[in-house]
Short mmCIF file of C-alpha atoms in Angstrom, two decimals:
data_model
loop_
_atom_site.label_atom_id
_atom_site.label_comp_id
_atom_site.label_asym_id
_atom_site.label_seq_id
_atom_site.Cartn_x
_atom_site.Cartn_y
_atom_site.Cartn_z
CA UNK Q 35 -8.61 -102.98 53.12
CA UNK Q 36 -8.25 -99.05 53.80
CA UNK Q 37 -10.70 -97.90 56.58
CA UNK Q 38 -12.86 -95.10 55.86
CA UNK Q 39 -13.97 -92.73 58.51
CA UNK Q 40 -17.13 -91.84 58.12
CA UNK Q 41 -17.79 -87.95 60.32
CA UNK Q 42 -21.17 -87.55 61.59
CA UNK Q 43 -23.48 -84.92 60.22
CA UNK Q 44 -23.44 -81.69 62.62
CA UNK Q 45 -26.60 -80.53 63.27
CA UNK Q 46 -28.71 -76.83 62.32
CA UNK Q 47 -26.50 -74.23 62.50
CA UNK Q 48 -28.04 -71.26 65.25
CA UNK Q 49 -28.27 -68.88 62.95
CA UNK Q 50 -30.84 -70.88 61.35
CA UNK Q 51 -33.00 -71.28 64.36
CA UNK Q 52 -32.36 -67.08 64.55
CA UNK Q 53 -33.50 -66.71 61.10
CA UNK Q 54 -36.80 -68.38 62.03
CA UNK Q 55 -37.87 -67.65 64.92
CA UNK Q 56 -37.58 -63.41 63.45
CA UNK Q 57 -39.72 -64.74 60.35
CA UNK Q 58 -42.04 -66.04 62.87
CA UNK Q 59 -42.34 -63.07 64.83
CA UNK Q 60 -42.76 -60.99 61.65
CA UNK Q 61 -45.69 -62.76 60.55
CA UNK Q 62 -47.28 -62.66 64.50
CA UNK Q 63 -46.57 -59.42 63.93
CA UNK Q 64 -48.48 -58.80 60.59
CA UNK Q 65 -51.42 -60.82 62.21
CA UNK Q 66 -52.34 -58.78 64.76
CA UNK Q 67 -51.83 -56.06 63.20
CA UNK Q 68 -54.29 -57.03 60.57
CA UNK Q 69 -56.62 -57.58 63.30
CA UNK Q 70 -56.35 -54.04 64.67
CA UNK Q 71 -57.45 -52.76 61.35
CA UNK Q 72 -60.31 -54.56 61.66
CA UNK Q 73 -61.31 -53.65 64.82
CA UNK Q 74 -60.95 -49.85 63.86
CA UNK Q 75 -63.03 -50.00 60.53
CA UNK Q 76 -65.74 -51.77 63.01
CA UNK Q 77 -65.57 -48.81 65.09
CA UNK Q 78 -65.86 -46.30 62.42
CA UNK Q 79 -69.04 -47.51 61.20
CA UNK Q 80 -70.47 -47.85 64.51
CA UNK Q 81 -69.23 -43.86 64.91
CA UNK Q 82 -71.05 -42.99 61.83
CA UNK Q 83 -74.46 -44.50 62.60
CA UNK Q 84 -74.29 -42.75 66.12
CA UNK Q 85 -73.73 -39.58 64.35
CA UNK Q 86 -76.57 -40.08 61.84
CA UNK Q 87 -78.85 -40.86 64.87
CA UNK Q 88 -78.20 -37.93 66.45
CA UNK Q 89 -78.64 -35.53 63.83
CA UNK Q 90 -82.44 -36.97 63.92
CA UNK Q 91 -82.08 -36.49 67.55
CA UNK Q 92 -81.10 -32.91 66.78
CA UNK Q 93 -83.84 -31.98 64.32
CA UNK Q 94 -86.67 -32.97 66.21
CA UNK Q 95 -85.44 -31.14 69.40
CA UNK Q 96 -85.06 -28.04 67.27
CA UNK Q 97 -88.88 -28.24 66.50
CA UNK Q 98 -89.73 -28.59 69.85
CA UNK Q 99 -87.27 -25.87 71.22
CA UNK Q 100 -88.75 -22.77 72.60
CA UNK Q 101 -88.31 -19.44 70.91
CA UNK Q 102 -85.57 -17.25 71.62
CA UNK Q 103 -86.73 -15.06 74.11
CA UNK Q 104 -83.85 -12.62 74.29
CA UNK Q 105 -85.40 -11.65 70.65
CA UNK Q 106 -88.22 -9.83 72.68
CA UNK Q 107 -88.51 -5.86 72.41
CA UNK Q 108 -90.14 -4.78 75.49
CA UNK Q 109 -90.29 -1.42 74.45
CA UNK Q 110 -91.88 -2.43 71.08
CA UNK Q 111 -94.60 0.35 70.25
CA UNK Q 112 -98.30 -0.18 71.39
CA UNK Q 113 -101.06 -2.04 69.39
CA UNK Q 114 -104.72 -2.78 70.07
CA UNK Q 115 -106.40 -5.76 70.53
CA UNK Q 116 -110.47 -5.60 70.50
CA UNK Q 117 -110.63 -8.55 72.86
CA UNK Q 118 -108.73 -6.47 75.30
CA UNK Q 119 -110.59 -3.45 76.65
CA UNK Q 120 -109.59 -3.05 80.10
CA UNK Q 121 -107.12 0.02 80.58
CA UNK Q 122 -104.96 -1.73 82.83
CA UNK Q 123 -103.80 -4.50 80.04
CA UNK Q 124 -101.44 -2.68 77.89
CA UNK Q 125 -100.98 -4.70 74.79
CA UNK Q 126 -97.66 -4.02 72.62
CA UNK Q 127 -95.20 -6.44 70.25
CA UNK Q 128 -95.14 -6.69 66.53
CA UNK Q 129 -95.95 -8.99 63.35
CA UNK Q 130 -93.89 -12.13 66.05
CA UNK Q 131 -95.53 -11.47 68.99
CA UNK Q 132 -97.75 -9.96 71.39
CA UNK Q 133 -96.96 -8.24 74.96
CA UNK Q 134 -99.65 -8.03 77.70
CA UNK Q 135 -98.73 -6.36 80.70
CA UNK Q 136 -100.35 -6.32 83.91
CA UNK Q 137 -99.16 -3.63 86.79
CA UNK Q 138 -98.39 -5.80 90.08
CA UNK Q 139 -100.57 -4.15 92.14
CA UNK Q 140 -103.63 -5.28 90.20
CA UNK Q 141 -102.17 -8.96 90.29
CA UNK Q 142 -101.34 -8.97 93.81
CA UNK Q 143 -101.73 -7.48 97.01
CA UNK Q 144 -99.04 -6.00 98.72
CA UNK Q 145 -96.24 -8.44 99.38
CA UNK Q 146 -98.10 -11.05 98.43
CA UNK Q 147 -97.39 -13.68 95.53
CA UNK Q 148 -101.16 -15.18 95.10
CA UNK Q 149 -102.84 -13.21 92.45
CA UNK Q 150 -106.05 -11.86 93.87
CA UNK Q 151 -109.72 -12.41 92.60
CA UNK Q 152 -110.27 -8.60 91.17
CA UNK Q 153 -107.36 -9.68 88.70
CA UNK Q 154 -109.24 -12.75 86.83
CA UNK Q 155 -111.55 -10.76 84.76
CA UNK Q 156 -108.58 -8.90 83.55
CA UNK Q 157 -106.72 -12.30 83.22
CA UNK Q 158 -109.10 -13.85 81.11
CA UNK Q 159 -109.46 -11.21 78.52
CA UNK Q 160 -105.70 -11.88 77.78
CA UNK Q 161 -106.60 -15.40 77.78
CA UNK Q 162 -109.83 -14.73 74.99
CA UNK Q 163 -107.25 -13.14 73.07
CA UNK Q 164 -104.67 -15.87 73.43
CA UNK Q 165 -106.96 -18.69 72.57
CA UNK Q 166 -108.07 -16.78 69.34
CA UNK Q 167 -105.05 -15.30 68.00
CA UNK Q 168 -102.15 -17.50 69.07
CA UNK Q 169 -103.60 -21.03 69.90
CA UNK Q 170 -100.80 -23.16 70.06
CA UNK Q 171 -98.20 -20.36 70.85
CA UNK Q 172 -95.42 -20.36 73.17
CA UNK Q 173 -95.98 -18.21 76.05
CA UNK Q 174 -93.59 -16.64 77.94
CA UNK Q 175 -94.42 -15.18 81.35
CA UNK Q 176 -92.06 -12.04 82.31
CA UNK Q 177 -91.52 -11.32 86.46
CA UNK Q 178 -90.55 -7.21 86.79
CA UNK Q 179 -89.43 -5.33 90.21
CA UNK Q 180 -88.55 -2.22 90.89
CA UNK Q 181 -84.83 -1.98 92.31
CA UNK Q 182 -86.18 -1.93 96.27
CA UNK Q 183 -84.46 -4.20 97.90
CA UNK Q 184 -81.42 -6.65 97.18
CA UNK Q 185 -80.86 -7.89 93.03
CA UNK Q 186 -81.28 -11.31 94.26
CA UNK Q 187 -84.25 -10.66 96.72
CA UNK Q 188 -86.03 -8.89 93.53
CA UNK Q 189 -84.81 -11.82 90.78
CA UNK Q 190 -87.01 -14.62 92.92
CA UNK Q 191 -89.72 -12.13 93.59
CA UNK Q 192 -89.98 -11.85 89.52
CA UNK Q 193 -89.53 -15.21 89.66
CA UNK Q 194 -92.84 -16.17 92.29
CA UNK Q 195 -95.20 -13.48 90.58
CA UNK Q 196 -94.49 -14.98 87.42
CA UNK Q 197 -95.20 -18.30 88.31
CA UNK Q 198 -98.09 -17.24 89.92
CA UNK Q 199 -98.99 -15.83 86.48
CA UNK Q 200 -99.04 -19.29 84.57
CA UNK Q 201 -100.36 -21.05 87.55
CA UNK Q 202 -103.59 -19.23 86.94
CA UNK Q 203 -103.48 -19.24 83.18
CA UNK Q 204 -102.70 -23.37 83.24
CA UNK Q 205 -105.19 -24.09 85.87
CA UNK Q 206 -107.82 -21.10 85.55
CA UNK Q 207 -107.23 -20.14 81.98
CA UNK Q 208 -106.96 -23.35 80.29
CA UNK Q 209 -103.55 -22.68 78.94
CA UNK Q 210 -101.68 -25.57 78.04
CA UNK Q 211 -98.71 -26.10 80.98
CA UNK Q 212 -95.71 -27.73 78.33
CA UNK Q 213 -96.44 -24.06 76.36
CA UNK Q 214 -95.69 -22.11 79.42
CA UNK Q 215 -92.24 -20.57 80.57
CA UNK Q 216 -91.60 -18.63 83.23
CA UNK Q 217 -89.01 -15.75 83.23
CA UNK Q 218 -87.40 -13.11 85.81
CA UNK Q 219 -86.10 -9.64 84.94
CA UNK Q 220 -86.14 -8.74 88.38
CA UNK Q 221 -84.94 -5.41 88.65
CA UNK Q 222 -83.04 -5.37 85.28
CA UNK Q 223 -85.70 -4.01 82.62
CA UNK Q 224 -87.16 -0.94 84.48
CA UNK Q 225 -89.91 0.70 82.55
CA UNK Q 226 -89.32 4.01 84.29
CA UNK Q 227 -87.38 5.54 86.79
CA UNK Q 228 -87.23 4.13 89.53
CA UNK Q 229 -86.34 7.46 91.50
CA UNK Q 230 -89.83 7.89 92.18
CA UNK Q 231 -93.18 6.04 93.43
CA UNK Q 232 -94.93 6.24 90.14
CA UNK Q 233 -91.78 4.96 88.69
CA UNK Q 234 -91.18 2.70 91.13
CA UNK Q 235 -94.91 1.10 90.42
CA UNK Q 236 -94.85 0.84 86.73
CA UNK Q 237 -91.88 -1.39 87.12
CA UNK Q 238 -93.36 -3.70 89.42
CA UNK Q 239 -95.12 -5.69 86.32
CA UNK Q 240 -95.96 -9.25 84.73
CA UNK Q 241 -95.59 -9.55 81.34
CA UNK Q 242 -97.11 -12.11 79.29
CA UNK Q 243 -95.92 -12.54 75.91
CA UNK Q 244 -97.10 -14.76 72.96
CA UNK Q 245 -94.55 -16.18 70.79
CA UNK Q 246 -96.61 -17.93 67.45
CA UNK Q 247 -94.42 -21.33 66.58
CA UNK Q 248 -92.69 -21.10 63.21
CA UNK Q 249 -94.20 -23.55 60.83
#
């Protein structure tokens, strides 16, 4: 009998196992990227809702925000007011607001920051006129110096009279505090020259102007 030799089978070729393991990697590869996408499309919709909120946020700042101050002609022509009668209050603006001005040396003593007791009857005609014509209005209170002294020296001085200003109109004058600002020219807006003592005196001022809210 002829004897047959049987071979035994040879096992995967490498290549094979290559093949694989690259198909494998491929499809690891896919997955996560999948997942990525995913993660970024949660993120954009997250983005947008943030950015809706805030444009709420935005608006009702806006109607809160105060008036833009810089707006204000301090050299806008004189006007009347029949609630103000005292010759010391000059009264200015136009048809978006209304200037009073008060000299410093009927506010305050020399070199002093407290405004004194003669200056409350003048203080609360501004304050009859406020309450009737601009109830609700944001009021700005201006600080003015003449250029005596250093710019920065004369900045804070604006700075204390007119905070002295709407500490008396808040506490005394019944003015509501969150409609209050308080504002320093210093030296900066001089009314007149400030060559000379009468110059020198007009410039030394508080200005208290009403701004009416837009509706």
């Amino acid at each position: 009998m002829a004897h047959l030799e049987v071979k035994p089978k040879s096992g995967t070729p490498w290549w094979l196992w290559l093949l694989l393991a690259i198909i494998a990697l491929a499809i690891l590869l896919f997955l996560f990227k999948g997942c990525g996408n995913k993660t970024a499309d949660v993120v954009t919709t997250d983005s947008t809702a943030v950015s809706t909120d805030t444009t709420l946020n935005k608006e009702d700042a806006l109607a809160a925000t105060e008036p833009d101050w810089n707006k204000v002609d301090f050299n806008a022509p004189k006007s009347s007011d029949p609630d103000v009668t005292d010759k010391d209050i000059s009264v200015s603006g136009n048809d978006e607001y209304t200037i009073y001005t008060l000299g410093e040396n009927i506010l305050f003593a020399t070199d002093q920051n407290a405004v004194q007791g003669s200056a409350e009857a003048k203080l609360k005609q501004i304050v009859a006129s406020l309450n009737k014509r601009y109830k609700g209005a944001s009021i700005g209170v201006f600080g003015n110096t003449d250029s005596t002294g250093t710019a920065g020296h004369n900045k804070q001085l604006g700075a204390e009279r007119a905070a002295a200003v709407k500490d008396w109109l808040v506490k005394t004058g019944g003015v509501e505090d969150g409609k209050v600002s308080i504002h320093s020219f210093g030296e900066k807006e001089p009314v007149a020259s400030n060559a000379t003592a009468s110059g020198r005196q007009q410039n030394r001022n508080v200005e208290i102007v009403a701004f009416p809210t837009k509706q």
